[in-house]
Tab-separated table of C-alpha atoms in Angstrom:
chain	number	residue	atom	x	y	z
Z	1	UNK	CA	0.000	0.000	0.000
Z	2	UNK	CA	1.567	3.435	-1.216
Z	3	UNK	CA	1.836	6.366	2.004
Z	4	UNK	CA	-0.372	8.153	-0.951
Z	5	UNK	CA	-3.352	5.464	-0.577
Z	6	UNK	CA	-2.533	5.253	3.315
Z	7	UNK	CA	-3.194	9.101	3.086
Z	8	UNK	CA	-6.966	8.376	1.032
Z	9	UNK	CA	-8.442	5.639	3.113
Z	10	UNK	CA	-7.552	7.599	5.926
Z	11	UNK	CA	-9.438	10.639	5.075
Z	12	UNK	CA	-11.997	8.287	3.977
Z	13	UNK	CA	-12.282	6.916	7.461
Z	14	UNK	CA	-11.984	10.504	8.858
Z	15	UNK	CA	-14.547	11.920	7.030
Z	16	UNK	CA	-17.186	8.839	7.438
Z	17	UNK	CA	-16.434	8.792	11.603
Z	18	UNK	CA	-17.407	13.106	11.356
Z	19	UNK	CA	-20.707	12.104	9.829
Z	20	UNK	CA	-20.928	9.233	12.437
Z	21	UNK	CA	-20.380	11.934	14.929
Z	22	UNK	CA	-22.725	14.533	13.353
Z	23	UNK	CA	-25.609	12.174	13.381
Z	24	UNK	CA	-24.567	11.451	16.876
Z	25	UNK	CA	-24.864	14.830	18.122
Z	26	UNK	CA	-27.869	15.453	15.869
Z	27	UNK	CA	-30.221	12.550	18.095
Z	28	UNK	CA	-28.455	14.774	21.421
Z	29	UNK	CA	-29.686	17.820	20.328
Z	30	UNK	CA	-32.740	17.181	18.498
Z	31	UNK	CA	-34.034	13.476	19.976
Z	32	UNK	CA	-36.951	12.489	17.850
Z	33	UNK	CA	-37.688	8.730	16.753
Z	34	UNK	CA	-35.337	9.090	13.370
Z	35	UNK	CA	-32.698	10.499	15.204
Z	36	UNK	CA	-32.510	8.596	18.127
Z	37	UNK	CA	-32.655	5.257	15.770
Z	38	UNK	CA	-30.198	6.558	12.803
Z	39	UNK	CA	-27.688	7.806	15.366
Z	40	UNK	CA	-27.784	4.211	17.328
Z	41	UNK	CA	-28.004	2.459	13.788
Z	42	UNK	CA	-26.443	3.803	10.471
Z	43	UNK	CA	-23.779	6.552	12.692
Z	44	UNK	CA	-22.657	3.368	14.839
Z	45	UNK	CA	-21.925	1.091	11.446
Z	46	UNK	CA	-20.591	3.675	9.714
Z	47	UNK	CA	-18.504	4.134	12.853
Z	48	UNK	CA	-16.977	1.140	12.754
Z	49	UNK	CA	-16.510	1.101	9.571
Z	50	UNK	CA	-14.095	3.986	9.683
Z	51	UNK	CA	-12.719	2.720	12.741
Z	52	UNK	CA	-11.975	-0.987	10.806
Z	53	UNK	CA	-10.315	0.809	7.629
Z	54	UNK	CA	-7.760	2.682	10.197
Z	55	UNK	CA	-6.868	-0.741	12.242
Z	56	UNK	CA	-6.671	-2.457	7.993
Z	57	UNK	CA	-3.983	0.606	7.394
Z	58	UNK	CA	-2.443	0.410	10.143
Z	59	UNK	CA	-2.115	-3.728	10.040
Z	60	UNK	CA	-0.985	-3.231	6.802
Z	61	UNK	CA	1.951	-0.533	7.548
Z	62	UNK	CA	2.952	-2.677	10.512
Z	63	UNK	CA	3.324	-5.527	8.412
Z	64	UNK	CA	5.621	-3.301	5.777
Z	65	UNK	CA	7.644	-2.069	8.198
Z	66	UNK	CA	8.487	-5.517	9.764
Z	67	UNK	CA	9.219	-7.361	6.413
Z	68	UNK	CA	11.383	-4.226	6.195
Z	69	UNK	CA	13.376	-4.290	9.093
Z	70	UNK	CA	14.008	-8.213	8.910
Z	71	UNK	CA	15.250	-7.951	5.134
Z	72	UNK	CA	16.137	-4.422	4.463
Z	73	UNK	CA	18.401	-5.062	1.573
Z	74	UNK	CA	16.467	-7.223	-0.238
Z	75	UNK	CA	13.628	-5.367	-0.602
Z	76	UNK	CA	13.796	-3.442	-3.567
Z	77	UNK	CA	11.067	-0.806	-3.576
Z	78	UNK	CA	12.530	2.561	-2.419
Z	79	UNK	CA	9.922	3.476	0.748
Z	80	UNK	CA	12.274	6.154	3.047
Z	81	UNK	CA	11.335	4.654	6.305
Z	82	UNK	CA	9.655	2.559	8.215
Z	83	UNK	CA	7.110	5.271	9.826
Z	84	UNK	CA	5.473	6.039	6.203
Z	85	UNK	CA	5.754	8.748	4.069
Z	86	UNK	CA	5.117	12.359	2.902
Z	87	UNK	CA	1.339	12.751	3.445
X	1	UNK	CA	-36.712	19.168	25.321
X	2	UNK	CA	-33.341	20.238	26.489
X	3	UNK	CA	-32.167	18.583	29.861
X	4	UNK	CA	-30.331	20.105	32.976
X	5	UNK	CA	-26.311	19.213	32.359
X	6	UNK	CA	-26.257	18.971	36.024
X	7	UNK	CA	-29.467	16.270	36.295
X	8	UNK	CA	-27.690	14.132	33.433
X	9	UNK	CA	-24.309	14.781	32.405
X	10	UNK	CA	-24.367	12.314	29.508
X	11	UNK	CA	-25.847	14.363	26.635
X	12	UNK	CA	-22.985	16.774	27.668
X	13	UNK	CA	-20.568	14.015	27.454
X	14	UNK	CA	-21.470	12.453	24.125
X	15	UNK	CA	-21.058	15.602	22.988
X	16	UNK	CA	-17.563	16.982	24.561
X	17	UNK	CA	-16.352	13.516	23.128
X	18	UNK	CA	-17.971	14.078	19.822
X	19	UNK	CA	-16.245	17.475	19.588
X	20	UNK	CA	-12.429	15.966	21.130
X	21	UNK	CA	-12.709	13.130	18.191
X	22	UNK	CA	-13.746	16.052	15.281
X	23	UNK	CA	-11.076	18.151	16.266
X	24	UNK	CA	-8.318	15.412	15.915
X	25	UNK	CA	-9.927	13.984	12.731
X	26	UNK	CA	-9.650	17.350	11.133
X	27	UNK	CA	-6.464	18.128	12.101
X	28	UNK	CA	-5.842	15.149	10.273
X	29	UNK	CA	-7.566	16.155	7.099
X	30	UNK	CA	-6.395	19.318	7.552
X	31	UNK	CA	-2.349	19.467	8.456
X	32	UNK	CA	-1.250	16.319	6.529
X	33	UNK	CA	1.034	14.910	8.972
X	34	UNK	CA	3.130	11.920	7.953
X	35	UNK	CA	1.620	8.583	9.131
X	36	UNK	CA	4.305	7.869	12.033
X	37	UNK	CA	3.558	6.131	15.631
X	38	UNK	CA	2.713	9.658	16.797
X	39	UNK	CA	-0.273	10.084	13.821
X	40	UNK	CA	-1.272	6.913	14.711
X	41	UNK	CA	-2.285	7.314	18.239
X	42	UNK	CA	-3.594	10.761	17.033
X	43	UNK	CA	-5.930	8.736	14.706
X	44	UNK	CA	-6.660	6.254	17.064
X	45	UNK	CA	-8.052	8.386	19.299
X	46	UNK	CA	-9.867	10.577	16.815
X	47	UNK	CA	-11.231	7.345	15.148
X	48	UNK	CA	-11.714	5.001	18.205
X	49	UNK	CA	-11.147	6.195	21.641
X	50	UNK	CA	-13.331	9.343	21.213
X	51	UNK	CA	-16.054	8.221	19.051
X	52	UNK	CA	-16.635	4.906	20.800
X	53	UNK	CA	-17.089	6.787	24.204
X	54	UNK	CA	-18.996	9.407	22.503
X	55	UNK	CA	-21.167	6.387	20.720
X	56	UNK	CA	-21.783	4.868	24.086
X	57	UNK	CA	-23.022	7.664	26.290
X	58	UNK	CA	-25.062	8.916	23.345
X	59	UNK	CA	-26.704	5.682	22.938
X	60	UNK	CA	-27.495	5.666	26.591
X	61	UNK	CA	-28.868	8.806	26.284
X	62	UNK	CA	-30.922	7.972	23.214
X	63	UNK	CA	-32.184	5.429	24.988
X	64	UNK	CA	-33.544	7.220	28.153
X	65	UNK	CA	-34.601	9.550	25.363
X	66	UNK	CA	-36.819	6.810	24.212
X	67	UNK	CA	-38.645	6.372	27.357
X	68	UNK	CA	-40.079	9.995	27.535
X	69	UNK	CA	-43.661	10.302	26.581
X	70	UNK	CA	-42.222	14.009	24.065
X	71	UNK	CA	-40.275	11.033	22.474
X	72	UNK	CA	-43.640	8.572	22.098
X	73	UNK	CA	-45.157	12.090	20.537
X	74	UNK	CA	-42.375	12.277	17.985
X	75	UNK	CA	-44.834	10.212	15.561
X	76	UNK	CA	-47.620	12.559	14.726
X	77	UNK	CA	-50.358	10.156	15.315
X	78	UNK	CA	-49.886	9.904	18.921
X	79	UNK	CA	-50.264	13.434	19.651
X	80	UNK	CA	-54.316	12.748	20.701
X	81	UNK	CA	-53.166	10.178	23.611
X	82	UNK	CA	-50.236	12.615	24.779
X	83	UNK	CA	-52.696	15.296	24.976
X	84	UNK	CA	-54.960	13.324	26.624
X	85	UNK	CA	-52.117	12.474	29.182
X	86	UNK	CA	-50.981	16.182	29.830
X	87	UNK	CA	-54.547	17.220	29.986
X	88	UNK	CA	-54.965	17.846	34.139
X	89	UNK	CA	-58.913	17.354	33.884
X	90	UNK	CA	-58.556	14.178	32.111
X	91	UNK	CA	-59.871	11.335	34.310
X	92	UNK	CA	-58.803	8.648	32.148
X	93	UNK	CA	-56.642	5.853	33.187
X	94	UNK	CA	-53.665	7.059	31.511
X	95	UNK	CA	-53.792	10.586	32.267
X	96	UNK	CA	-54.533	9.990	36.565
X	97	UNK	CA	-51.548	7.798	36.229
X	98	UNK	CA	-49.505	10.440	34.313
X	99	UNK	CA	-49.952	12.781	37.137
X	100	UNK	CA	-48.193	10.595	39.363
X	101	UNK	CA	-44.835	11.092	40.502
X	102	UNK	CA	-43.793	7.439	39.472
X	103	UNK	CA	-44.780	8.130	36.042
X	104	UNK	CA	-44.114	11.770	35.386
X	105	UNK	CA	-42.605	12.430	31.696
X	106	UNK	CA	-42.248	8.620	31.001
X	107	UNK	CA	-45.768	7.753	31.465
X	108	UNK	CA	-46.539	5.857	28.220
X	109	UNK	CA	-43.312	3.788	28.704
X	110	UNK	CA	-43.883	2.900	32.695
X	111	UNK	CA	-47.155	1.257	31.117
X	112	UNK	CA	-46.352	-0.011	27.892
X	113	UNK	CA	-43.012	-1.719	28.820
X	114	UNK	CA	-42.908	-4.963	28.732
X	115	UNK	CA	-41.669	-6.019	32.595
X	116	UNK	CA	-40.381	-9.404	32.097
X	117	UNK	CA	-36.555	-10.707	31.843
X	118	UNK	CA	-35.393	-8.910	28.851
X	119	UNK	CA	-38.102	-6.788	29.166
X	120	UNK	CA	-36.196	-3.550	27.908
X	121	UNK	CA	-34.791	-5.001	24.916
X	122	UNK	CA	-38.077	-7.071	24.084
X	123	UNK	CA	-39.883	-3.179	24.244
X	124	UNK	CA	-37.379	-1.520	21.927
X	125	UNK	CA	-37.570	-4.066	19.293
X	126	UNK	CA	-40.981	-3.953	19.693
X	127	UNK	CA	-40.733	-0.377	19.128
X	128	UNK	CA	-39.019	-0.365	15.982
X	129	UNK	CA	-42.624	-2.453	14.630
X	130	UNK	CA	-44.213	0.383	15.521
X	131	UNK	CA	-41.379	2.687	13.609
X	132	UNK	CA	-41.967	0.820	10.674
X	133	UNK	CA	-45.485	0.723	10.991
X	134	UNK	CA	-45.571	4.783	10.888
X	135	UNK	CA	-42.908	4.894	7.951
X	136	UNK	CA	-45.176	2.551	6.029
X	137	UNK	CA	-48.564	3.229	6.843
X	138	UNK	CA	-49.317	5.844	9.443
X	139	UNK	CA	-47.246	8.863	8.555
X	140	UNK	CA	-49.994	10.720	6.693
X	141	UNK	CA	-52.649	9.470	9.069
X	142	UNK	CA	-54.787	12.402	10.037
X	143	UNK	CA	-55.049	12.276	13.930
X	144	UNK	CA	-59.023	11.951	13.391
X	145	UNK	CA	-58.114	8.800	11.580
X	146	UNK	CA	-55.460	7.813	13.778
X	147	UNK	CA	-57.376	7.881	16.754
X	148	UNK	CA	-60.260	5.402	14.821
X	149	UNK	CA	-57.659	3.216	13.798
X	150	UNK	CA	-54.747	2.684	15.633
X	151	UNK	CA	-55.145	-0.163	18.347
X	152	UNK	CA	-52.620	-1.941	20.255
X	153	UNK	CA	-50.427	-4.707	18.642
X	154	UNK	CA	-50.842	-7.797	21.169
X	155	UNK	CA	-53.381	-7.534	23.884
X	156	UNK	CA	-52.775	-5.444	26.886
X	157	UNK	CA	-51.466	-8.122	29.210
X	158	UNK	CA	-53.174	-7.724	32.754
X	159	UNK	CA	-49.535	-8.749	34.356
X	160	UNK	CA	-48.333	-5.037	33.973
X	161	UNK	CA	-51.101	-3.449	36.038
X	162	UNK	CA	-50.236	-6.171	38.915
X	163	UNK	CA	-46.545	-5.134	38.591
X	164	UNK	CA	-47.181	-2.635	40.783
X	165	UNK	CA	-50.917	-3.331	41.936
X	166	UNK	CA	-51.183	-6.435	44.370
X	167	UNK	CA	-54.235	-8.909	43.918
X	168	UNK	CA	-53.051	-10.429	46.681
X	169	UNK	CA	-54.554	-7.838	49.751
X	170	UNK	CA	-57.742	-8.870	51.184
X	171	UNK	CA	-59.476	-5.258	49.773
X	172	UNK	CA	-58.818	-6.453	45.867
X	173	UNK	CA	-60.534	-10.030	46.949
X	174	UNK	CA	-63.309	-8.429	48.416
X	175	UNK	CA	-64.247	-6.470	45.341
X	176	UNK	CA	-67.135	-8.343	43.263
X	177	UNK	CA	-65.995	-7.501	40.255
X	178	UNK	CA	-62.295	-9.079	41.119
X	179	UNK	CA	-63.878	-12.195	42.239
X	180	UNK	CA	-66.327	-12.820	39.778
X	181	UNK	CA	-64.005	-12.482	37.302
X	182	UNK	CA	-60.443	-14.223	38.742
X	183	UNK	CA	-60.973	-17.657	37.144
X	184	UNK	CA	-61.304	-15.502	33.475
X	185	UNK	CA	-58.076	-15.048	31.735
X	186	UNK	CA	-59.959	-13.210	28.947
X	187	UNK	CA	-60.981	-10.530	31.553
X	188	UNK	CA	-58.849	-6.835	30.953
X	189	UNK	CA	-58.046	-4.917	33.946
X	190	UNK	CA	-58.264	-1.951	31.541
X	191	UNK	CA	-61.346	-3.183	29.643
X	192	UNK	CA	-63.800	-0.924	29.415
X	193	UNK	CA	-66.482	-0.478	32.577
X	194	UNK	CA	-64.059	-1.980	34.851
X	195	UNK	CA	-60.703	0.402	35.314
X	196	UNK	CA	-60.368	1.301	31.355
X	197	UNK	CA	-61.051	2.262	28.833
X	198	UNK	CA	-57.265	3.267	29.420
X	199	UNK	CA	-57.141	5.885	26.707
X	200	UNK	CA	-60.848	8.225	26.110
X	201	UNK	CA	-60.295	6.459	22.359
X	202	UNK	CA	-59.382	2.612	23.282
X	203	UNK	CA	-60.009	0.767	20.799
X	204	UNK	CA	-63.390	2.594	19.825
X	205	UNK	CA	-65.369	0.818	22.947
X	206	UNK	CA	-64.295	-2.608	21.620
X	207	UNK	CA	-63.203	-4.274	25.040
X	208	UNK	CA	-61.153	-7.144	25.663
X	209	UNK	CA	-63.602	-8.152	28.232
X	210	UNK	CA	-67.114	-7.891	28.385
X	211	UNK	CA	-68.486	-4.059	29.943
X	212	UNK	CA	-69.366	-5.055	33.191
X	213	UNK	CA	-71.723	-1.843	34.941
X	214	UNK	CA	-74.573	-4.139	34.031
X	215	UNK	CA	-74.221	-7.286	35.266
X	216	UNK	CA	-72.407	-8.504	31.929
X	217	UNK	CA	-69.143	-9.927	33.944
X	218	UNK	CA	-71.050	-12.818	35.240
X	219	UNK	CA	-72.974	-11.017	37.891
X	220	UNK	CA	-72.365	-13.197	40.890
X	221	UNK	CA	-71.135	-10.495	43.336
């Protein structure tokens, strides 16, 4: 995975867990029967969503930097270090 | 609608949390920092700590929320049985038992809950029937209509009155009416001539039981 697509699911993520959060705040502030069941509903699953593409990025850096570190010569793709990239 | 931060902190909390997790997640957007152990607890917090605590107290929230009769008036169509409730002159059932204490704003819920085991979560789900039944069919429903129409899903069960109302004092024995009809499990405490009908509207003088008054429950005092 390329620090630039690291960078885009991020956002992704970032962006879907502020709507999560909006709806959220929306059943807090104006409690009616939609918002009180889309905020415990569709803002929790798109919640996790967000929160399962960070923990797939970050698996996925881990993993990069650890094949890395055990073979660093071998590996032949140019990545600068080990904590990612330019954003 | 709005409730005292100091009474319940937890709308205040969702929200702080809400706003901690927003400000981290567009920092993020925003600044662009490189995706190093330091970004990554950023984003961990901004994506999980924050938002899962602000998910948790909200839902809590939303669900007391869901016990308030303002909620139960959310759907249109119930607005003739919360005015009914509010109304101080009313002398039906639910209204005399609105203006009790143990009632107060939850008043629909205290008596519409279902009190068994997993009584809570059997109520909600039940709930969401009655969600989809206004999203489907009842939404448009003018309240004249709604009030004709709208009766309750699975009979009234008599086991919710006697949550808090013993039949087990000598006074309830000694009432005819009790007597003559203990042996029926047909008989409604909230049928209509004995303590009901419940709601001015129930179920358009349709009774679960027969109207007693007359001696139509049997008679034998």
């Amino acid at each position: 995975m390329t620090a630039h697509r690291q960078r885009q699911i991020l956002v992704a993520a970032c962006v879907m867990c502020l709507v999560a959060l909006a709806m959220i705040v929306w059943s807090i502030v104006l409690p009616s029967p939609l918002s009180v069941m889309v905020a415990m509903s569709v803002a929790q699953g798109i919640g996790t969503l967000s929160l399962m593409l960070y923990v797939w990025v970050v698996i996925a850096d881990l993993r990069r930097a650890r094949v890395l570190g055990e073979d660093e010569k071998a590996a032949a793709s140019p990545a600068p270090g080990k904590d990612g990239n330019v954003g | 609608m709005a409730t005292s931060i100091l009474g319940n902190p937890l709308p205040a909390i969702t929200i702080l949390c809400a706003v901690i997790a927003a400000a981290l997640l567009v920092h993020y957007i925003v600044k662009r920092p490189p995706l190093n152990t330091q970004t990554k607890l950023l984003l961990l917090a901004g994506l999980g700590l924050f938002p899962i605590l602000s998910a948790g107290s909200g839902s809590y929230a939303g669900f007391v929320q869901t016990t308030k009769r303002d909620f139960c008036g959310g759907c249109h169509v119930m607005e003739p049985w919360i005015k009914d409730a509010e109304d101080p002159h009313s002398t039906s059932l639910s209204a005399m038992h609105a203006r009790n204490e143990l009632f107060g704003d939850k008043s629909c819920y205290t008596c519409h809950a279902d009190y068994g085991m997993f009584g809570t979560v059997a109520t909600k789900i039940a709930g969401l029937h009655h969600v989809y039944g206004y999203l489907t069919k009842y939404w448009d429903t003018p309240l004249e209509e709604a009030v004709k129409t709208i009766k309750i899903f699975k009979p009234f069960p008599n086991s919710t009155c006697t949550h808090c109302h013993s039949t087990t004092l000598p006074g309830f024995a000694q009432v005819p009416d009790h007597k003559a009809t203990a042996d029926d499990a047909t008989a409604s405490c909230a049928s209509k001539g004995c303590h009901g009908p419940a709601h001015p509207f129930a179920s358009n003088g349709e009774p679960t039981a027969p109207p007693h008054g007359a001696p139509a429950t049997g008679g034998t005092p």
